[in-house]
Coordinates of C-alpha atoms in Angstrom, one line a residue:
Chain A
M1 CA 0.0 0.0 0.0
D2 CA 1.1 3.6 -0.6
H3 CA 2.7 4.9 2.6
R4 CA 1.8 8.5 1.6
A5 CA -1.8 7.3 1.8
L6 CA -1.2 6.0 5.3
G7 CA -0.2 9.4 6.5
S8 CA -3.4 11.0 5.3
I9 CA -5.7 8.6 7.2
E10 CA -5.7 10.6 10.4
R11 CA -6.4 13.8 8.5
S12 CA -9.3 12.1 6.6
I13 CA -10.7 10.8 9.9
A14 CA -10.4 14.3 11.5
H15 CA -12.5 15.7 8.7
A16 CA -15.0 12.9 8.6
P17 CA -18.5 13.8 10.0
A18 CA -18.8 12.5 13.5
S19 CA -22.1 10.6 13.6
R20 CA -22.8 10.1 17.3
V21 CA -24.5 6.8 18.3
R22 CA -28.2 7.1 19.0
A23 CA -28.2 5.1 22.3
P24 CA -24.9 4.7 24.1
A25 CA -24.2 1.2 25.5
V26 CA -23.6 0.3 29.1
V27 CA -22.3 -3.0 30.3
R28 CA -22.9 -4.1 33.9
F29 CA -21.2 -7.1 35.6
D30 CA -23.1 -8.6 38.5
N31 CA -20.8 -11.0 40.4
L32 CA -19.8 -12.4 37.1
T33 CA -17.8 -15.6 36.9
L34 CA -16.9 -16.9 33.4
G35 CA -15.0 -20.1 32.5
Y36 CA -14.8 -23.2 30.5
N37 CA -16.0 -26.7 31.5
R38 CA -16.9 -25.4 35.0
H39 CA -13.3 -24.1 35.5
P40 CA -13.6 -20.4 36.2
A41 CA -11.3 -18.1 34.1
V42 CA -12.6 -14.8 35.5
H43 CA -14.0 -14.5 39.0
H44 CA -16.6 -12.4 40.6
L45 CA -16.5 -9.4 38.4
R46 CA -18.6 -6.5 39.6
G47 CA -19.1 -3.0 38.2
E48 CA -20.1 -1.1 35.1
V49 CA -18.6 0.0 31.9
A50 CA -20.2 3.4 31.5
A51 CA -21.7 4.7 28.2
G52 CA -19.1 6.0 25.9
S53 CA -16.1 4.5 27.8
L54 CA -12.8 3.8 26.2
L55 CA -11.7 0.9 28.4
A56 CA -8.5 -1.2 28.0
V57 CA -8.5 -4.6 29.5
V58 CA -4.9 -5.7 30.3
G59 CA -3.3 -8.6 32.1
P60 CA -1.0 -11.5 31.7
N61 CA -1.7 -14.4 29.4
G62 CA -4.5 -16.6 30.7
A63 CA -5.8 -13.7 32.8
G64 CA -9.3 -14.1 31.3
K65 CA -9.3 -11.0 29.1
S66 CA -10.6 -12.7 25.9
T67 CA -13.0 -14.8 28.1
L68 CA -14.5 -11.6 29.4
L69 CA -15.1 -10.3 25.8
K70 CA -16.7 -13.6 24.8
G71 CA -19.0 -13.3 27.8
I72 CA -20.0 -9.8 26.9
A73 CA -20.6 -10.9 23.3
G74 CA -22.8 -13.7 24.6
E75 CA -20.6 -16.5 23.3
L76 CA -19.9 -17.8 26.7
R77 CA -22.6 -18.4 29.3
P78 CA -21.7 -17.2 32.8
L79 CA -20.9 -19.9 35.4
Q80 CA -22.2 -17.5 38.0
G81 CA -23.7 -14.0 38.1
R82 CA -24.7 -12.1 34.9
I83 CA -23.9 -9.5 32.4
E84 CA -26.4 -6.8 31.7
L85 CA -26.4 -4.8 28.5
H86 CA -28.2 -1.5 28.3
G87 CA -28.7 0.4 25.1
V88 CA -27.4 -2.4 22.9
H89 CA -28.7 -5.8 21.8
R90 CA -26.1 -8.6 21.6
R91 CA -26.4 -8.8 17.8
Q92 CA -25.6 -5.1 17.6
I93 CA -22.2 -5.6 19.2
A94 CA -19.2 -5.3 16.9
Y95 CA -16.7 -7.9 18.0
L96 CA -13.3 -8.1 16.5
T97 CA -11.8 -11.4 17.7
Q98 CA -8.1 -12.2 18.3
Q99 CA -8.2 -14.8 15.5
A100 CA -10.4 -13.8 12.7
T101 CA -12.7 -16.7 11.8
L102 CA -13.0 -15.8 8.2
D103 CA -11.7 -18.0 5.4
I104 CA -9.1 -15.9 3.6
S105 CA -9.1 -18.2 0.6
F106 CA -12.7 -17.2 0.0
P107 CA -12.9 -15.4 -3.3
I108 CA -14.4 -12.2 -2.0
I109 CA -13.1 -8.8 -2.8
V110 CA -12.4 -6.1 -0.2
H111 CA -15.4 -4.0 -1.2
D112 CA -17.9 -6.9 -0.7
F113 CA -16.1 -8.0 2.5
V114 CA -16.5 -4.6 4.0
A115 CA -20.1 -4.5 2.8
M116 CA -20.9 -7.4 5.1
G117 CA -20.8 -4.7 7.9
L118 CA -24.1 -3.4 6.5
W119 CA -25.9 -6.7 7.1
R120 CA -28.1 -5.2 9.9
E121 CA -29.7 -2.7 7.5
M122 CA -29.4 -4.7 4.3
G123 CA -30.3 -8.2 5.4
A124 CA -30.4 -11.0 2.9
F125 CA -32.1 -9.2 0.1
A126 CA -31.6 -5.4 0.0
G127 CA -29.3 -4.1 -2.7
L128 CA -26.4 -1.7 -2.5
N129 CA -27.8 1.7 -3.4
R130 CA -25.7 4.8 -4.0
A131 CA -25.7 5.9 -0.3
R132 CA -24.6 2.5 0.8
R133 CA -21.9 2.4 -1.8
Q134 CA -20.6 5.8 -0.6
R135 CA -20.5 4.6 3.0
I136 CA -18.6 1.5 2.0
A137 CA -16.1 3.7 -0.1
Q138 CA -15.8 6.1 2.9
A139 CA -15.1 3.2 5.3
I140 CA -12.5 1.8 3.0
D141 CA -10.9 5.2 2.6
D142 CA -10.9 5.8 6.3
V143 CA -8.9 2.7 6.9
G144 CA -6.5 3.5 4.1
L145 CA -7.4 0.8 1.7
S146 CA -8.5 3.0 -1.2
G147 CA -7.5 1.5 -4.5
L148 CA -7.6 -2.0 -3.1
E149 CA -11.4 -2.4 -3.3
T150 CA -11.3 -5.0 -6.0
R151 CA -8.5 -7.1 -4.5
P152 CA -9.5 -10.5 -3.0
I153 CA -9.1 -10.5 0.8
G154 CA -6.7 -13.5 0.4
S155 CA -4.2 -11.3 -1.4
L156 CA -4.0 -8.7 1.4
S157 CA -1.2 -8.4 3.9
G158 CA -1.9 -9.0 7.6
G159 CA -2.1 -5.2 8.3
Q160 CA -4.3 -4.6 5.3
L161 CA -6.7 -7.4 6.3
Q162 CA -6.9 -6.0 9.8
R163 CA -7.8 -2.6 8.2
A164 CA -10.5 -4.3 6.2
L165 CA -11.9 -5.9 9.4
F166 CA -11.9 -2.4 11.0
A167 CA -13.8 -1.0 8.0
R168 CA -16.4 -3.8 8.4
V169 CA -16.7 -2.9 12.1
M170 CA -17.1 0.8 11.2
L171 CA -20.1 -0.1 8.9
Q172 CA -21.7 -2.1 11.7
D173 CA -22.3 1.3 13.4
A174 CA -22.3 -0.5 16.7
P175 CA -22.9 1.3 20.0
L176 CA -20.6 -1.3 21.7
V177 CA -17.3 -2.3 20.1
L178 CA -15.2 -5.2 21.5
L179 CA -11.6 -5.5 20.2
D180 CA -9.6 -8.5 21.2
E181 CA -5.9 -7.8 20.6
P182 CA -6.6 -5.8 17.5
Y183 CA -3.0 -4.8 16.8
G184 CA -1.4 -8.2 16.9
A185 CA 1.2 -8.8 14.2
I186 CA 0.7 -5.5 12.4
D187 CA 3.3 -2.7 11.8
A188 CA 3.5 0.6 13.8
A189 CA 2.0 2.7 11.0
S190 CA -1.1 0.4 10.9
V191 CA -1.4 0.5 14.7
R192 CA -1.2 4.3 14.6
D193 CA -3.9 4.5 11.9
L194 CA -6.3 2.0 13.5
A195 CA -5.8 3.7 17.0
A196 CA -7.0 6.9 15.4
L197 CA -10.1 5.1 14.3
V198 CA -10.7 3.8 17.8
R199 CA -10.4 7.4 19.1
Q200 CA -12.9 8.5 16.5
W201 CA -15.4 5.8 17.8
H202 CA -14.8 7.1 21.3
T203 CA -15.6 10.7 20.3
Q204 CA -18.8 9.4 18.6
G205 CA -20.0 8.1 21.9
R206 CA -19.5 4.4 21.3
T207 CA -18.4 2.3 24.2
V208 CA -15.1 0.6 23.3
I209 CA -13.6 -2.3 25.2
A210 CA -10.2 -3.4 23.9
V211 CA -8.0 -6.2 25.1
L212 CA -4.4 -5.1 24.7
H213 CA -0.9 -6.1 25.7
D214 CA 1.1 -3.0 24.8
L215 CA 1.0 -1.1 28.0
E216 CA 2.7 2.0 26.5
H217 CA 0.0 2.1 23.9
V218 CA -2.7 1.8 26.6
R219 CA -1.1 4.6 28.6
Q220 CA -1.2 6.9 25.6
E221 CA -4.6 6.0 24.2
Y222 CA -6.9 4.7 26.9
P223 CA -8.2 6.8 29.8
E224 CA -9.6 3.8 31.7
T225 CA -8.1 0.4 32.3
L226 CA -9.2 -2.8 33.8
L227 CA -6.3 -5.0 35.1
L228 CA -7.3 -8.6 35.2
A229 CA -5.5 -11.7 36.5
R230 CA -8.5 -14.1 36.7
E231 CA -10.0 -11.5 39.0
V232 CA -9.9 -7.8 39.1
I233 CA -6.6 -6.5 40.3
A234 CA -7.3 -2.8 39.6
R235 CA -9.8 -0.7 37.7
G236 CA -10.0 3.0 37.0
D237 CA -7.6 5.7 35.7
T238 CA -5.0 4.1 33.5
A239 CA -2.0 5.7 35.1
G240 CA -3.1 4.5 38.5
V241 CA -4.0 1.0 37.4
L242 CA -0.8 0.4 35.5
S243 CA 1.4 0.9 38.6
D244 CA 4.4 -1.4 39.2
T245 CA 2.7 -2.8 42.3
N246 CA -0.4 -3.7 40.5
L247 CA 1.4 -5.2 37.5
E248 CA 3.6 -7.3 39.8
H249 CA 0.6 -8.5 41.7
A250 CA -1.1 -9.5 38.5
R251 CA 2.0 -11.4 37.3
A252 CA 2.3 -13.2 40.7
I253 CA -1.3 -14.4 40.5
A254 CA -1.0 -15.5 36.9
E255 CA 2.2 -17.5 37.8
G256 CA 0.6 -19.0 40.9
R257 CA 2.8 -17.0 43.3
G258 CA 0.1 -14.7 44.6
D259 CA -2.4 -15.2 47.3
D260 CA -4.5 -17.2 44.8
P261 CA -2.3 -20.2 44.1
H262 CA -5.2 -22.4 43.1
A263 CA -6.7 -20.0 40.7
A264 CA -8.7 -22.6 38.8
V265 CA -10.8 -22.7 42.0
C266 CA -12.6 -19.6 42.9
R267 CA -11.3 -18.0 46.1
S268 CA -14.6 -17.0 47.5
D269 CA -16.0 -20.4 46.7
R270 CA -13.1 -21.9 48.8
E271 CA -13.9 -19.5 51.6
G272 CA -17.5 -20.5 51.5
A273 CA -16.7 -24.2 51.4
Chain B
M1 CA -36.7 -32.5 -44.7
S2 CA -36.8 -34.9 -41.7
E3 CA -35.4 -37.7 -43.9
M4 CA -32.6 -35.4 -44.9
L5 CA -31.8 -34.6 -41.2
S6 CA -32.1 -38.2 -40.3
S7 CA -29.4 -39.0 -42.7
L8 CA -26.9 -36.9 -40.7
P9 CA -25.3 -39.2 -38.2
L10 CA -25.0 -36.6 -35.4
L11 CA -28.7 -35.6 -35.6
S12 CA -30.4 -38.8 -36.4
P13 CA -30.5 -40.2 -32.8
F14 CA -32.3 -37.0 -31.6
I15 CA -34.9 -37.3 -34.3
E16 CA -35.5 -41.0 -34.0
F17 CA -35.5 -41.4 -30.2
G18 CA -37.6 -39.4 -27.7
F19 CA -35.2 -40.1 -24.8
M20 CA -32.4 -38.5 -26.8
R21 CA -34.4 -35.4 -27.3
R22 CA -35.1 -35.2 -23.6
A23 CA -31.4 -35.8 -22.7
P24 CA -30.3 -32.2 -23.4
G25 CA -33.2 -30.9 -21.2
R26 CA -32.1 -33.2 -18.4
L27 CA -28.5 -32.0 -18.8
S28 CA -29.3 -28.3 -18.7
G29 CA -31.4 -28.9 -15.6
A30 CA -28.5 -30.7 -13.9
V31 CA -26.1 -28.0 -14.8
T32 CA -28.4 -25.2 -13.6
R33 CA -29.1 -26.8 -10.2
A34 CA -25.8 -28.5 -9.4
T35 CA -23.2 -26.0 -10.5
P36 CA -23.9 -23.2 -8.0
V37 CA -24.4 -25.7 -5.2
G38 CA -21.1 -27.4 -6.2
V39 CA -19.4 -24.0 -6.1
F40 CA -20.7 -23.4 -2.5
L41 CA -19.7 -26.9 -1.5
M42 CA -16.1 -26.2 -2.6
L43 CA -16.1 -22.7 -1.0
R44 CA -17.2 -24.3 2.3
R45 CA -14.5 -27.0 1.9
M46 CA -17.2 -29.6 2.0
S47 CA -16.5 -31.4 -1.3
L48 CA -15.7 -34.7 0.4
A49 CA -18.7 -34.3 2.7
G50 CA -20.8 -33.8 -0.4
D51 CA -19.4 -37.0 -1.8
A52 CA -20.0 -38.9 1.5
M53 CA -23.6 -37.6 1.7
S54 CA -24.3 -38.6 -1.9
H55 CA -23.4 -42.1 -1.0
A56 CA -25.4 -41.9 2.3
I57 CA -28.5 -41.5 0.2
L58 CA -27.9 -44.8 -1.6
P59 CA -28.9 -47.1 1.4
G60 CA -32.1 -44.9 1.8
A61 CA -33.0 -45.3 -1.9
A62 CA -32.2 -49.0 -1.6
V63 CA -34.7 -49.3 1.3
G64 CA -37.3 -47.6 -1.0
Y65 CA -36.4 -50.2 -3.6
L66 CA -36.8 -53.0 -1.1
I67 CA -40.3 -51.8 -0.2
A68 CA -41.7 -50.6 -3.5
G69 CA -39.4 -52.0 -6.2
L70 CA -38.1 -49.7 -9.0
S71 CA -40.4 -46.9 -8.1
L72 CA -39.0 -43.4 -8.6
P73 CA -41.2 -41.7 -6.0
A74 CA -40.5 -44.3 -3.3
M75 CA -36.8 -44.3 -3.9
T76 CA -36.8 -40.5 -4.0
F77 CA -38.7 -40.2 -0.8
S78 CA -36.6 -42.7 1.2
G79 CA -33.4 -41.2 -0.3
L80 CA -34.5 -37.8 0.8
V81 CA -35.2 -39.0 4.4
A82 CA -31.8 -40.7 4.6
G83 CA -30.0 -37.7 3.2
L84 CA -31.7 -35.3 5.6
A85 CA -31.0 -37.6 8.5
V86 CA -27.3 -37.7 7.6
A87 CA -27.2 -33.9 7.1
V88 CA -28.7 -33.3 10.6
L89 CA -26.5 -36.0 12.3
A90 CA -23.3 -34.8 10.6
G91 CA -24.1 -31.1 11.5
G92 CA -22.8 -30.3 8.0
G93 CA -20.0 -28.1 9.3
P94 CA -17.0 -27.3 7.1
Q95 CA -14.5 -30.1 7.0
Y96 CA -11.0 -29.7 8.4
G97 CA -8.3 -32.2 9.2
D98 CA -7.1 -35.5 8.0
Q99 CA -8.9 -37.6 10.6
E100 CA -12.3 -36.2 9.6
D101 CA -11.5 -36.8 6.0
A102 CA -10.6 -40.4 6.7
S103 CA -13.8 -41.0 8.6
L104 CA -15.9 -39.4 5.8
A105 CA -14.2 -41.6 3.2
T106 CA -14.9 -44.6 5.3
F107 CA -18.4 -43.5 5.9
Y108 CA -19.1 -43.2 2.2
L109 CA -17.6 -46.6 1.3
L110 CA -19.7 -48.2 4.1
S111 CA -22.8 -46.4 2.7
L112 CA -22.1 -47.6 -0.8
S113 CA -21.6 -51.2 0.4
A114 CA -24.8 -51.1 2.5
G115 CA -26.8 -49.8 -0.5
V116 CA -25.5 -52.6 -2.7
L117 CA -26.2 -55.2 0.0
I118 CA -29.8 -54.0 0.5
I119 CA -30.5 -54.0 -3.2
S120 CA -29.0 -57.5 -3.5
L121 CA -31.4 -58.7 -0.8
R122 CA -34.3 -58.5 -3.2
G123 CA -33.2 -57.8 -6.7
S124 CA -31.1 -59.4 -9.4
S125 CA -27.8 -58.1 -10.6
V126 CA -29.7 -56.4 -13.4
D127 CA -31.7 -54.5 -10.8
L128 CA -28.5 -53.6 -9.0
L129 CA -27.0 -52.2 -12.2
H130 CA -30.3 -50.4 -12.9
V131 CA -30.3 -48.7 -9.5
L132 CA -26.6 -47.9 -9.5
F133 CA -26.2 -46.8 -13.1
G134 CA -29.8 -46.2 -14.2
S135 CA -31.1 -46.6 -17.7
V136 CA -31.2 -43.9 -20.3
L137 CA -34.3 -45.4 -21.8
A138 CA -36.2 -44.5 -18.6
L139 CA -35.9 -40.8 -19.3
D140 CA -39.5 -40.1 -20.0
D141 CA -41.5 -36.9 -19.7
A142 CA -42.5 -37.5 -16.1
A143 CA -38.8 -38.0 -15.1
L144 CA -37.9 -34.9 -17.0
L145 CA -40.6 -32.8 -15.3
L146 CA -39.4 -34.1 -11.9
L147 CA -35.8 -33.1 -12.6
A148 CA -37.0 -29.7 -13.9
G149 CA -38.9 -29.3 -10.7
F150 CA -35.8 -30.1 -8.6
A151 CA -33.7 -27.7 -10.7
S152 CA -36.3 -24.9 -10.3
L153 CA -36.6 -25.4 -6.6
S154 CA -32.9 -25.4 -6.2
V155 CA -32.4 -22.2 -8.2
V156 CA -35.1 -20.4 -6.2
A157 CA -33.7 -21.6 -2.9
L158 CA -30.3 -20.5 -3.9
A159 CA -31.5 -17.1 -5.1
L160 CA -33.3 -16.5 -1.8
G161 CA -30.4 -17.6 0.4
L162 CA -27.5 -16.5 -1.8
R163 CA -26.1 -13.8 0.5
L164 CA -26.7 -15.8 3.6
F165 CA -24.9 -18.9 2.1
A166 CA -22.0 -16.7 1.0
L167 CA -21.7 -15.0 4.4
E168 CA -21.9 -18.3 6.2
A169 CA -19.2 -19.9 3.9
C170 CA -16.9 -16.9 4.3
D171 CA -17.2 -16.0 8.0
P172 CA -19.6 -18.2 9.8
L173 CA -18.9 -16.8 13.3
F174 CA -19.5 -13.3 12.1
L175 CA -22.9 -14.3 10.7
A176 CA -23.7 -16.1 14.0
R177 CA -22.9 -12.9 15.9
I178 CA -24.9 -10.4 13.8
S179 CA -27.9 -12.5 12.7
R180 CA -30.3 -15.0 14.1
L181 CA -30.5 -16.5 10.6
A182 CA -27.2 -18.3 11.0
P183 CA -28.8 -21.7 11.6
V184 CA -31.2 -21.1 8.7
A185 CA -28.1 -20.5 6.4
H186 CA -26.4 -23.6 7.8
Y187 CA -29.2 -26.1 7.6
G188 CA -30.9 -24.4 4.6
F189 CA -27.8 -25.1 2.6
M190 CA -27.6 -28.7 3.8
V191 CA -31.3 -29.2 2.8
L192 CA -30.5 -27.7 -0.6
L193 CA -27.5 -30.0 -0.9
V194 CA -29.6 -33.1 0.0
L195 CA -32.3 -32.0 -2.6
N196 CA -29.6 -31.8 -5.2
L197 CA -28.2 -35.2 -4.3
V198 CA -31.6 -36.8 -4.4
A199 CA -32.2 -35.0 -7.8
G200 CA -28.9 -36.5 -8.9
L201 CA -30.1 -39.9 -7.8
C202 CA -33.3 -39.5 -9.7
A203 CA -31.4 -38.4 -12.8
R204 CA -29.1 -41.4 -12.4
H205 CA -32.1 -43.7 -12.0
A206 CA -33.8 -42.1 -15.0
D207 CA -31.0 -41.6 -17.5
G208 CA -28.1 -43.7 -16.6
G209 CA -25.7 -40.9 -15.8
G210 CA -23.5 -43.4 -14.1
N211 CA -22.1 -40.7 -11.9
L212 CA -21.7 -41.3 -8.2
D213 CA -21.2 -37.6 -7.5
P214 CA -24.7 -36.3 -8.0
A215 CA -23.9 -32.8 -6.6
G216 CA -22.0 -32.3 -9.8
G217 CA -18.8 -30.4 -9.4
G218 CA -19.0 -30.9 -5.7
R219 CA -15.9 -33.0 -5.6
A220 CA -12.6 -31.3 -5.3
P221 CA -10.0 -32.1 -7.9
V222 CA -8.1 -34.2 -5.4
G223 CA -11.2 -36.3 -4.9
V224 CA -11.0 -39.1 -2.4
Q225 CA -8.5 -41.3 -4.0
P226 CA -5.2 -41.9 -2.1
R227 CA -2.8 -39.0 -2.6
S228 CA 0.2 -39.7 -4.7
A229 CA 2.8 -37.6 -6.6
A230 CA 1.1 -38.7 -9.9
A231 CA -2.3 -37.7 -8.6
D232 CA -0.9 -34.3 -7.4
R233 CA 0.5 -33.7 -10.9
R234 CA -2.8 -34.6 -12.5
G235 CA -4.5 -32.2 -10.0
H236 CA -2.1 -29.4 -11.0
R237 CA -2.6 -30.1 -14.7
L238 CA -6.3 -30.1 -14.3
R239 CA -6.2 -26.9 -12.3
R240 CA -4.0 -25.2 -14.9
L241 CA -6.5 -26.3 -17.5
T242 CA -9.4 -24.7 -15.7
D243 CA -7.5 -21.7 -14.3
R244 CA -6.3 -20.2 -17.6
P245 CA -9.7 -19.8 -19.2
A246 CA -11.1 -18.6 -15.9
A247 CA -8.3 -16.1 -15.5
F248 CA -9.0 -14.8 -19.0
V249 CA -12.8 -14.4 -18.3
L250 CA -12.0 -12.7 -14.9
R251 CA -9.8 -10.2 -16.7
Q252 CA -12.2 -9.5 -19.4
S253 CA -15.2 -9.2 -17.1
A254 CA -13.6 -6.5 -14.9
G255 CA -16.0 -3.6 -15.6
R256 CA -14.3 -0.2 -15.1
P257 CA -10.8 0.5 -16.6
G258 CA -9.3 0.6 -13.1
D259 CA -10.8 -2.7 -12.2
R260 CA -9.6 -4.2 -15.4
A261 CA -6.1 -3.0 -14.8
D262 CA -6.3 -4.5 -11.3
A263 CA -7.6 -7.8 -12.6
W264 CA -4.7 -7.8 -15.1
R265 CA -2.3 -7.2 -12.2
R266 CA -3.7 -9.8 -9.8
V267 CA -4.8 -12.7 -12.0
P268 CA -1.3 -13.7 -13.1
A269 CA -0.2 -13.4 -9.5
V270 CA -3.1 -15.5 -8.3
A271 CA -2.7 -18.1 -11.0
G272 CA 1.0 -18.4 -10.8
D273 CA 1.9 -18.0 -7.1
R274 CA 0.9 -21.1 -5.3
T275 CA 3.0 -20.4 -2.2
A276 CA 1.3 -17.1 -1.5
R277 CA -2.1 -18.6 -1.3
P278 CA -1.7 -22.3 -0.7
A279 CA -5.3 -22.9 0.2
R280 CA -6.8 -20.8 -2.5
Q281 CA -9.9 -21.9 -4.4
P282 CA -9.6 -22.8 -8.1
L283 CA -10.1 -19.7 -10.3
A284 CA -13.1 -21.4 -11.9
V285 CA -14.8 -21.5 -8.5
E286 CA -13.8 -17.8 -8.0
L287 CA -15.2 -16.9 -11.3
A288 CA -18.5 -18.7 -10.6
F289 CA -18.8 -17.0 -7.3
R290 CA -18.0 -13.6 -8.7
T291 CA -20.7 -14.3 -11.3
L292 CA -23.2 -15.0 -8.6
N293 CA -22.1 -11.9 -6.6
P294 CA -24.3 -11.8 -3.6
W295 CA -23.4 -8.1 -2.9
R296 CA -24.5 -6.7 -6.1

């Protein structure tokens, strides 16, 4: 892709009309425990992600970050407690998973792939009218893929494919956006451009929850952070949450050195037993 | 005039015999219904599953034969029931992994054997040949109408579900997240597949197609035979044979000048570079899918 085009993405986003979401989404956790095969991965989560939040979820591997997103998206049934969604239906959530499930050998071109994001308004039968074509073109332009509309998705690089996935998310026009490690294996320029898109979603009033590993990026881009290590270690202002003490505590728990050495068993369940 | 035409060796069979006049009609029906379904089977990486299901229908049809003899409606109905049962039991998901391939290959051989055994319980070897390979003489108007009905039903179902089927084949989890129609797409396609397989069985019964792959084009070039270097070479040759004309049409069909230039750029890369896209679909399948174009 043309690198000069990459540099213009932030400008084009800055000039793009900011369409605010109609009903901001709120996510509430009520004593939520999520896991697999009755083994908890996230314990007793309580609290709320306020409307229009830009929240980073960080923590060591196996901390339950992706599990939490799966729970919010409704792909994992809580073992205990519940997740309440306000202002958004589960099928309105835009969820970008860590490993895209799409078959990249599928002979679909970038334009049609991005058009999938319009499913909620187009359904199985509506055609692409001029307004929809313009929106698709705008989304492709916003992610810096202009000129590649007729390329099959299988011929895109990893970064370009991630941009196409972001363009599809844009067209979903979702009040709640879940991103699971969206910048894995892509170059710095792509990270910068896609981060600009996430900022734009935030200013439009969308609630964005992103699982991330790059703590420097989180410090720069995300005002709020949730530090997880199978349970909540800290939550709130990013600078305060990402303190050395909290990070060491999270690592200790993940490695079984903390006060939760048998993390597969829920602490409060043990206390109750 | 007709005497003059009858004297032409290529035309005379069509003039003299009714079943030969009906044969092109049966052929166009089969092409119309089976090609798009075969394309989707390959796109979903289910060509082997299609093969296995086509054979799973045989024992069902054989039970129909056992009960009602060589009756097309009875064999069609029992074949349909068997096919739908297998589709539901198998779940019809995309196929990945060698183990699953091996079990599917075993399953279809078992089905074929069971079908032959059941037919042999009642009928003679002539009946067996008739059920397995059909008879071109049986292609009467009623059979042709039945096949035309299957083809029409298949085309209408495909037109209604085209975008759903495409979305489900490309990114099934995405569809499951955004729409409650995901199970409709999944099982709808399986029902469409079974309908096509049963239509293939009817066609075989009626006209002696002799083809144990009734989905028509559903089988991948590698098929189910054991892999060998020679088979691989054959597969590559076959793919080159189909890729080149498909590449040419893809280039020519690109509409705007920009698109055409892009097609010129990408087709040689797609056709030539096997390492860049090791799991790519044959260009003929890509061409067929682009022709269907669910996001028009």
